[in-house]
Short mmCIF file of C-alpha atoms and ligand atoms in Angstrom, two decimals:
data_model
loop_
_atom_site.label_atom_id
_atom_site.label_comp_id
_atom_site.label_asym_id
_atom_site.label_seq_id
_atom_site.Cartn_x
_atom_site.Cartn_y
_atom_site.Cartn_z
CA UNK A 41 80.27 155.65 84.71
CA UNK A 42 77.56 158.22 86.05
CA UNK A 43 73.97 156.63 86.99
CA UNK A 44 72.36 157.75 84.64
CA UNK A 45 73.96 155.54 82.17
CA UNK A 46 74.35 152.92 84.14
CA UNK A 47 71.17 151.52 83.31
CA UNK A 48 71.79 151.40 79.41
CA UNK A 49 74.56 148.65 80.36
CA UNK A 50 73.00 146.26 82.51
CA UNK A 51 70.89 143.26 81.65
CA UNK A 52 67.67 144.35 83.08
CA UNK A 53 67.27 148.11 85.21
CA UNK A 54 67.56 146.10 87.80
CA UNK A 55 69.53 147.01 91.31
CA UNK A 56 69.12 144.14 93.76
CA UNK A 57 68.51 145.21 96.96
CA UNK A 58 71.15 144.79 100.12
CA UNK A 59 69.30 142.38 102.80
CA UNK A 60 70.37 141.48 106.42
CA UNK A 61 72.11 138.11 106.91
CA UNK A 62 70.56 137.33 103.13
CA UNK A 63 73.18 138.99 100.88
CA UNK A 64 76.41 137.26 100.77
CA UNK A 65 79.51 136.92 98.89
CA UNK A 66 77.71 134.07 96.43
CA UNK A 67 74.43 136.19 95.82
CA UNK A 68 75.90 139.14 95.13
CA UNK A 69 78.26 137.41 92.30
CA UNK A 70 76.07 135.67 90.91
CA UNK A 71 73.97 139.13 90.86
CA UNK A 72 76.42 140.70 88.66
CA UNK A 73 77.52 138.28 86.95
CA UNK A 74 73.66 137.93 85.55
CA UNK A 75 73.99 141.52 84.25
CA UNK A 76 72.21 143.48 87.62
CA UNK A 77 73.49 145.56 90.22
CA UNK A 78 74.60 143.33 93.44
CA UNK A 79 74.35 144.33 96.85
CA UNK A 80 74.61 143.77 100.66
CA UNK A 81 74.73 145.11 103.60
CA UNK A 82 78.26 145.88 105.51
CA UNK A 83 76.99 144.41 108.58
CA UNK A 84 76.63 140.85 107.15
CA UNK A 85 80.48 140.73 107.03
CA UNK A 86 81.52 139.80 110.13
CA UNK A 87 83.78 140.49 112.21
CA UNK A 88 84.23 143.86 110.76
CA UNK A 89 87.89 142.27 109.52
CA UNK A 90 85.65 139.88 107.00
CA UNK A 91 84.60 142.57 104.77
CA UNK A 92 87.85 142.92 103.53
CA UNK A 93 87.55 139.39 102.04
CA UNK A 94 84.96 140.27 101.00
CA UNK A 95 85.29 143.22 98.95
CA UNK A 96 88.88 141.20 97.82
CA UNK A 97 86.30 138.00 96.48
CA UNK A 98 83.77 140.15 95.22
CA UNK A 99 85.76 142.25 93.36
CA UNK A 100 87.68 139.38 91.78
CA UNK A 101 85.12 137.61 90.52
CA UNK A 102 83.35 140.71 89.15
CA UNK A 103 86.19 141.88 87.52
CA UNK A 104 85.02 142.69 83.44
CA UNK A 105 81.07 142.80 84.35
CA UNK A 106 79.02 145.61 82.91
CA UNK A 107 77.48 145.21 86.11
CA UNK A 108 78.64 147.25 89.52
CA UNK A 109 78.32 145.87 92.97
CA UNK A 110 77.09 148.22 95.37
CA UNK A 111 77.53 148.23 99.45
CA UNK A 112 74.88 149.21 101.92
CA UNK A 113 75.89 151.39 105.20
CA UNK A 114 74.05 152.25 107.85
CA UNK A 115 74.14 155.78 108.66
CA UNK A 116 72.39 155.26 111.91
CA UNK A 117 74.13 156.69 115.83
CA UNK A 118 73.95 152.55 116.76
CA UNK A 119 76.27 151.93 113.72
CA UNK A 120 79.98 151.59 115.87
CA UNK A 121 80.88 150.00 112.61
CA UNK A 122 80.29 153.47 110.37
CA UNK A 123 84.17 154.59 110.33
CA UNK A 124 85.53 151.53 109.99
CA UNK A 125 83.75 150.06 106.87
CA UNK A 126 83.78 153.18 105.14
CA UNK A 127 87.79 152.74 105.32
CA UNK A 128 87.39 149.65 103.98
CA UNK A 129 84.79 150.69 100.99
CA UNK A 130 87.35 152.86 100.36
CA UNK A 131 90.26 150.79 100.11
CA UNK A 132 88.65 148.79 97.44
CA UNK A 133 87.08 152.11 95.82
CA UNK A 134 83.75 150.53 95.70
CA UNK A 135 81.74 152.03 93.51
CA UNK A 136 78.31 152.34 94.41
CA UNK A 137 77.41 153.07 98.04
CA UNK A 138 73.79 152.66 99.34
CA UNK A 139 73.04 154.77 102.66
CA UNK A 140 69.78 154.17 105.07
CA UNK A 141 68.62 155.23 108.03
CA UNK A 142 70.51 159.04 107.89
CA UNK A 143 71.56 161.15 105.09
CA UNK A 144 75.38 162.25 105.83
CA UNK A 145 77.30 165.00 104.15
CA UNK A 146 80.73 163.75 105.48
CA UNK A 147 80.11 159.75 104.12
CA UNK A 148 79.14 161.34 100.89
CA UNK A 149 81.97 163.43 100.46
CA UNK A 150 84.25 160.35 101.70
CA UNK A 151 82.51 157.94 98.81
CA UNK A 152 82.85 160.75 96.43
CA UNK A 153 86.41 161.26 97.28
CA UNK A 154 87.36 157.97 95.70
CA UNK A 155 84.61 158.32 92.40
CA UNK A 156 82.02 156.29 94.17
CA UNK A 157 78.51 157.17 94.12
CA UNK A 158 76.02 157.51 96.75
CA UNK A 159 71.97 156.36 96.35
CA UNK A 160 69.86 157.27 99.47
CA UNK A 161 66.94 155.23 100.50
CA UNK A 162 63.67 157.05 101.11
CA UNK A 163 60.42 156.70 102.44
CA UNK A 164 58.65 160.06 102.18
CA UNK A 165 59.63 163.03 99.81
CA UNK A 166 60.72 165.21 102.75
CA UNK A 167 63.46 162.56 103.63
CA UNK A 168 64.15 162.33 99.70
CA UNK A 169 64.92 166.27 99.76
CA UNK A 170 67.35 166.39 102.82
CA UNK A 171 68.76 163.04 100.94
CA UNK A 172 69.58 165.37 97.94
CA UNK A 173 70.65 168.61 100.13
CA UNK A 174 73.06 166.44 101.57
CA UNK A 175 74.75 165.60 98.68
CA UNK A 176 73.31 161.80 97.75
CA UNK A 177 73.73 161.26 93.89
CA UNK A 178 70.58 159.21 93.78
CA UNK A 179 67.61 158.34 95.23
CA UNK A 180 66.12 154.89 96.64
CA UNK A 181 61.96 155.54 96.81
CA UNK A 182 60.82 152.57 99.06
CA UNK A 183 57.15 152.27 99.25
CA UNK A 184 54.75 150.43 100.99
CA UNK A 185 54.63 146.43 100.46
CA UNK A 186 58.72 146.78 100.37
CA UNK A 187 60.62 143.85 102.47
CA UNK A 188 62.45 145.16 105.35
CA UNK A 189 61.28 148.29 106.58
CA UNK A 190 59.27 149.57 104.01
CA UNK A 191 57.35 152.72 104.31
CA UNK A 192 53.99 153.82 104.32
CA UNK A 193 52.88 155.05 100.72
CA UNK A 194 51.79 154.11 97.84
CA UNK A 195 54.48 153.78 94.35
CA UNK A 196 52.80 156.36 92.47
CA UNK A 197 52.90 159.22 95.32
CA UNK A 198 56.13 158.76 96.39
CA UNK A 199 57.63 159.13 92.30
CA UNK A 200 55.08 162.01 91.46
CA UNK A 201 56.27 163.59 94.06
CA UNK A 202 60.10 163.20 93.96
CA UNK A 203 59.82 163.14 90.11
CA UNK A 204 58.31 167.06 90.49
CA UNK A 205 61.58 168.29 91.64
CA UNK A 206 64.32 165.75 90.68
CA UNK A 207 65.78 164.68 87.85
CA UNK A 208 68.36 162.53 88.95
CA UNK A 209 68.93 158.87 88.96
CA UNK A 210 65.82 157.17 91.01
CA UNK A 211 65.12 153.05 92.05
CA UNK A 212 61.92 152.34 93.28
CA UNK A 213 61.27 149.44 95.29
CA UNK A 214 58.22 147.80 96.89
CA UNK A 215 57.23 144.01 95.84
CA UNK A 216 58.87 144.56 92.73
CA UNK A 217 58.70 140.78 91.31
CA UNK A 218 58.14 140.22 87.52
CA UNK A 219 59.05 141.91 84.75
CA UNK A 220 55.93 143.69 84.35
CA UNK A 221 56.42 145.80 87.37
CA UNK A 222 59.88 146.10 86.50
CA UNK A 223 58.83 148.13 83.06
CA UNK A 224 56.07 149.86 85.67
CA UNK A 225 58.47 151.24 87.56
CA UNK A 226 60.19 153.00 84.88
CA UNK A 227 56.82 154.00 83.58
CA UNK A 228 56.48 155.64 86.81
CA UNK A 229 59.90 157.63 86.39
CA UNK A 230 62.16 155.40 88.12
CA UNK A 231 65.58 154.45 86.29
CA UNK A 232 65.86 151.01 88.23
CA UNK A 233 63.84 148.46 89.96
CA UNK A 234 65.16 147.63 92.92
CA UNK A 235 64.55 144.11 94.19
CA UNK A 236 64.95 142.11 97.33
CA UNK A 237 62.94 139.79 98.49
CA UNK A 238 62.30 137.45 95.55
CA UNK A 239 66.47 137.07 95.82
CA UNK A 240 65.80 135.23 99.02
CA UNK A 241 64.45 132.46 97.32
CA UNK A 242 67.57 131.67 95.26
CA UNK A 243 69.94 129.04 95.64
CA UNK A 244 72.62 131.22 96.23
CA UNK A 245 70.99 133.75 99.33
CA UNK A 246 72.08 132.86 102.74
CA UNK A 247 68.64 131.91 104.40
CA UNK A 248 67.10 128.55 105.57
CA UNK A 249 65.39 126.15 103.22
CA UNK A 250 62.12 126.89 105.41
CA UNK A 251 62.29 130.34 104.79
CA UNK A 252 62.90 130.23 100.67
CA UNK A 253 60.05 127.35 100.73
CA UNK A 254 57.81 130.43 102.78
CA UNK A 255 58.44 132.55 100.61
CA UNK A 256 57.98 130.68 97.36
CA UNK A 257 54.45 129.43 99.40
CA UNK A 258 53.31 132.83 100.48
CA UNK A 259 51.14 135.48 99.06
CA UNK A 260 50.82 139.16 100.21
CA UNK A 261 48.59 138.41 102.82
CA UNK A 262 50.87 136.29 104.54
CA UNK A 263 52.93 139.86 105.41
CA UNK A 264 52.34 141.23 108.33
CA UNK A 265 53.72 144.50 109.03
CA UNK A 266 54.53 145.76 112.47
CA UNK A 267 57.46 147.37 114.81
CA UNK A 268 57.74 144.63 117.48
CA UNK A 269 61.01 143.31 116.30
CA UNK A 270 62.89 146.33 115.74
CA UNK A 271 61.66 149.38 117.07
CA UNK A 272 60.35 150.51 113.41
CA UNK A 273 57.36 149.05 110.94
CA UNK A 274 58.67 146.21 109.12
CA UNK A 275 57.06 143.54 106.62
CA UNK A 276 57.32 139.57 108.07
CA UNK A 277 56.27 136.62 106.81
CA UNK A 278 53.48 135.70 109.12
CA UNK A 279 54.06 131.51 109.40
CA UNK A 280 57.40 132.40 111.20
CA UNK A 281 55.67 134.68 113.65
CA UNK A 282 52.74 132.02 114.39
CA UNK A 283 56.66 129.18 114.61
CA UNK A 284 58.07 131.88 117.26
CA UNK A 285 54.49 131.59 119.46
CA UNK A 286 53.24 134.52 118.70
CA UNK A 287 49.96 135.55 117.74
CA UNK A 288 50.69 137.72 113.99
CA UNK A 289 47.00 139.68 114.80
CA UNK A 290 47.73 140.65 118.36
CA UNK A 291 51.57 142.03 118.10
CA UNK A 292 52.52 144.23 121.22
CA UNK A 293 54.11 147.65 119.45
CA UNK A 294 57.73 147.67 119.47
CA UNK A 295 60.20 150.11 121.48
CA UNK A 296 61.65 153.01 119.20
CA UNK A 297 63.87 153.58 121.93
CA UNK A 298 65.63 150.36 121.96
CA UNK A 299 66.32 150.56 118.16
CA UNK A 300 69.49 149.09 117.03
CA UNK A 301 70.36 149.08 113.67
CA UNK A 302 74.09 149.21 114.30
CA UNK A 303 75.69 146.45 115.77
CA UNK A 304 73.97 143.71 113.51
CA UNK A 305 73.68 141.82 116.30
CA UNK A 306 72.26 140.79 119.20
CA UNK A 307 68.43 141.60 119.04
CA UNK A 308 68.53 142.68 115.42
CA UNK A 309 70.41 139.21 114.20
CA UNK A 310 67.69 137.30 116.53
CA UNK A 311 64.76 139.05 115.08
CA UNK A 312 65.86 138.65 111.53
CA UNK A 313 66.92 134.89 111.79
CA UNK A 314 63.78 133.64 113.46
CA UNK A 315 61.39 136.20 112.36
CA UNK A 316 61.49 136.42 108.40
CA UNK A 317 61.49 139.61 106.59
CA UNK A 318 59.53 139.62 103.38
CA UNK A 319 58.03 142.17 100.62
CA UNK A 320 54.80 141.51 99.43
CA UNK A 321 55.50 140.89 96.22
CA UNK A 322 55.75 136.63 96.84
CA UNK A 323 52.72 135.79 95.08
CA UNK A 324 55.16 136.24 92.01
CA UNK A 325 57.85 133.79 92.86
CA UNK A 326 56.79 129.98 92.50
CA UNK A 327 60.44 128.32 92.72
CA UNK A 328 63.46 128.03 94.36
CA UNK A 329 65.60 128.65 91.36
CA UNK A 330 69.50 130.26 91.03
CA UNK A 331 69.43 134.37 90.65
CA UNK A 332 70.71 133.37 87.05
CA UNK A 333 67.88 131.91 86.21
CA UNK A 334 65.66 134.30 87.68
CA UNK A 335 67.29 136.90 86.28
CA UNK A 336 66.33 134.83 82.61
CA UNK A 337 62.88 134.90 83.65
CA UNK A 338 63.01 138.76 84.73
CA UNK A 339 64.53 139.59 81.48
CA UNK A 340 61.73 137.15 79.13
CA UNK A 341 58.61 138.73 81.43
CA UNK A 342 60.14 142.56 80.92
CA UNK A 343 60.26 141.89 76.78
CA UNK A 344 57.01 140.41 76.56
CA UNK A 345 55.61 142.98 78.95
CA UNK A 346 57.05 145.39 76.68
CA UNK A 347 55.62 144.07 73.59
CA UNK A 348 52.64 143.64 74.90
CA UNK A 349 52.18 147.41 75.63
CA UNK A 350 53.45 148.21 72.34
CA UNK A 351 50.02 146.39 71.02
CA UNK A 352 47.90 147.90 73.29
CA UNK A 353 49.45 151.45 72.68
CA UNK A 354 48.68 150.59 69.10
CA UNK A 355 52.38 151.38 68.08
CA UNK A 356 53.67 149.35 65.35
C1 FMN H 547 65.13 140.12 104.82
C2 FMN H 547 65.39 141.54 104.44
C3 FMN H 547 66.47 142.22 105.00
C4 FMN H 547 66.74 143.55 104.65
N1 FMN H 547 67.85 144.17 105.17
C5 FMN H 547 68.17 145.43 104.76
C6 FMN H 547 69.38 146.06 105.19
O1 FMN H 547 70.17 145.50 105.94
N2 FMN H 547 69.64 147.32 104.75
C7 FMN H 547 68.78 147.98 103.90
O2 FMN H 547 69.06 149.11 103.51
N3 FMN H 547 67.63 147.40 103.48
C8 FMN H 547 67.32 146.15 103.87
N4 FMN H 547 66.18 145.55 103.39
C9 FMN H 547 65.32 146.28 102.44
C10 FMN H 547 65.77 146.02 101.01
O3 FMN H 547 67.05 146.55 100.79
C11 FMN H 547 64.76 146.60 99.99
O4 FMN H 547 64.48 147.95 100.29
C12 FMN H 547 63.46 145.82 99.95
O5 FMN H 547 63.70 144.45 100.08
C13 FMN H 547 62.73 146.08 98.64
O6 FMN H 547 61.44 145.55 98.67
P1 FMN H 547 61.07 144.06 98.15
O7 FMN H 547 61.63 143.12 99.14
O8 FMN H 547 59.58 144.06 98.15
O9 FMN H 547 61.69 143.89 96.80
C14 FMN H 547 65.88 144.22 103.74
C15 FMN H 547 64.80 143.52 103.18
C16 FMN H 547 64.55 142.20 103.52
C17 FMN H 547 63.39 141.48 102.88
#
């Protein structure tokens, strides 16, 4: 099915987003079995031999959604995994691929090779335009406030500016967390929202109960963004910064040069378990509840938001 009318058969234009050590098996399921796009990160399988089952399970119990499940790689150097998975994405034909962290003409042409699809993520329009050259289907525009390592600008001048040039299929993402802002976004030009951090605080996401409780607790001032833990600007929940001893106002920078987005372990796994990534969009999410459910709440914000702009638009 191409992109663009993808989002005609889903339950809400909604693509949840892949996180680290988050997304598993469970989450992503029970993502498409709600009517979304599911997601996560290659990495999170591991050993490298686990995604197999994984893709085996997931595609399973998937089998007859409306709903694709989509696989994040990352195209970084660090990645010793890159070869390998993309074997394996392409022994189960998966068939929507999300790249970050590099733009690659030979990946796409691999994922294309089997009828997959490729989405790009992006932080600036430059990136958004090599995405493109390179031969990425779609694009992912992450703006500031997203979980993760968001970038640095704001939602409306990172989709004017994409949306001058390109017509393709486009997710934005960036505290994304009712169903207002999901009908936003595609008032801004975007086809999908694309969500992660309010996924966290499901019953099915891999994460500590502390964490989903900080999250459901928080509010965006409780994100602090900085490159300490990996190398890059990320957004953290600031009570598990002040746990870890450290002082959230007074972060050293990080080291670009000791980056490491590749092996999923090691620093990266350590700095993601203790130190919680989070989007700012958590003043929106007041339970713990299954993605099911939140997907029902999604879905009942995004119709009245809907009909509410209908009245003040004055259109019958
Ligand atoms: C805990 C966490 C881990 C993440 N890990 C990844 C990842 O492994 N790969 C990736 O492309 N994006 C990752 N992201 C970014 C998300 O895919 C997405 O861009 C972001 O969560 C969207 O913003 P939101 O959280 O405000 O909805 C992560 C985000 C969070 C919160």
């Amino acid at each position: 099915m191409p992109l663009s009318a993808l989002s005609k058969s889903l339950r809400l234009p909604v693509i949840a987003a892949p996180m680290f050590i988050v997304s598993n098996p469970e989450l992503v399921i029970a993502q498409v079995r709600s009517g979304i796009v599911g997601s996560f990160p290659a990495l999170n399988a591991r050993p490298a031999s686990q995604l197999d089952e994984w893709l085996h399970r997931i595609t399973e119990e998937t089998r007859g959604c409306a709903a694709p499940f989509a696989v994040n790689l990352i195209v970084h150097r660090t990645n010793t995994r890159l070869e390998e998975d993309l074997a394996m994405l392409e022994k189960w034909k998966v068939p929507l691929v999300i790249t970050s962290l590099g733009a690659n003409v030979q990946v796409n042409a691999a994922v294309h090779g089997w009828g997959g699809m490729v989405l790009h993520d992006v932080i600036d329009d430059m990136f958004a335009r090599k995405a493109v050259e390179k031969g990425a289907d779609g694009l992912i525009a992450v703006a500031a406030g997203a979980g993760g390592h968001a970038g640095p600008q704001s939602p409306f001048a990172l989709m004017q500016e994409i949306r001058s040039w390109f017509d393709g299929p486009v997710a934005l993402s960036g505290a994304i967390a009712n169903g207002r802002s999901i009908l936003a976004a595609q008032a801004m030009g975007a086809d999908f929202a694309y969500i992660g951090t309010p996924w966290i605080a499901t019953t099915e996401a891999n994460a500590d109960q502390g964490y989903k409780q900080a999250i459901v607790d928080g509010h965006a001032a409780d994100i602090v963004n900085s490159s300490l833990f990996t190398g890059v600007h990320g957004n953290y929940l600031r009570p598990s910064i002040v746990a870890a001893g450290m002082d959230p106002d007074n972060l050293p920078h990080g080291d670009k040069s000791q980056m490491d987005f590749g092996s999923g372990g090691n620093t990266a796994a350590k700095a993601w378990k203790d130190i919680w990534g989070s989007g700012q969009g958590i003043g929106a999410i007041r339970a713990v509840e299954t993605v099911a459910e939140r997907v029902e709440r999604l879905a009942a914000q995004y119709q009245s938001a809907k009909d509410e702009l209908r009245i003040r638009a004055g259109i019958a």
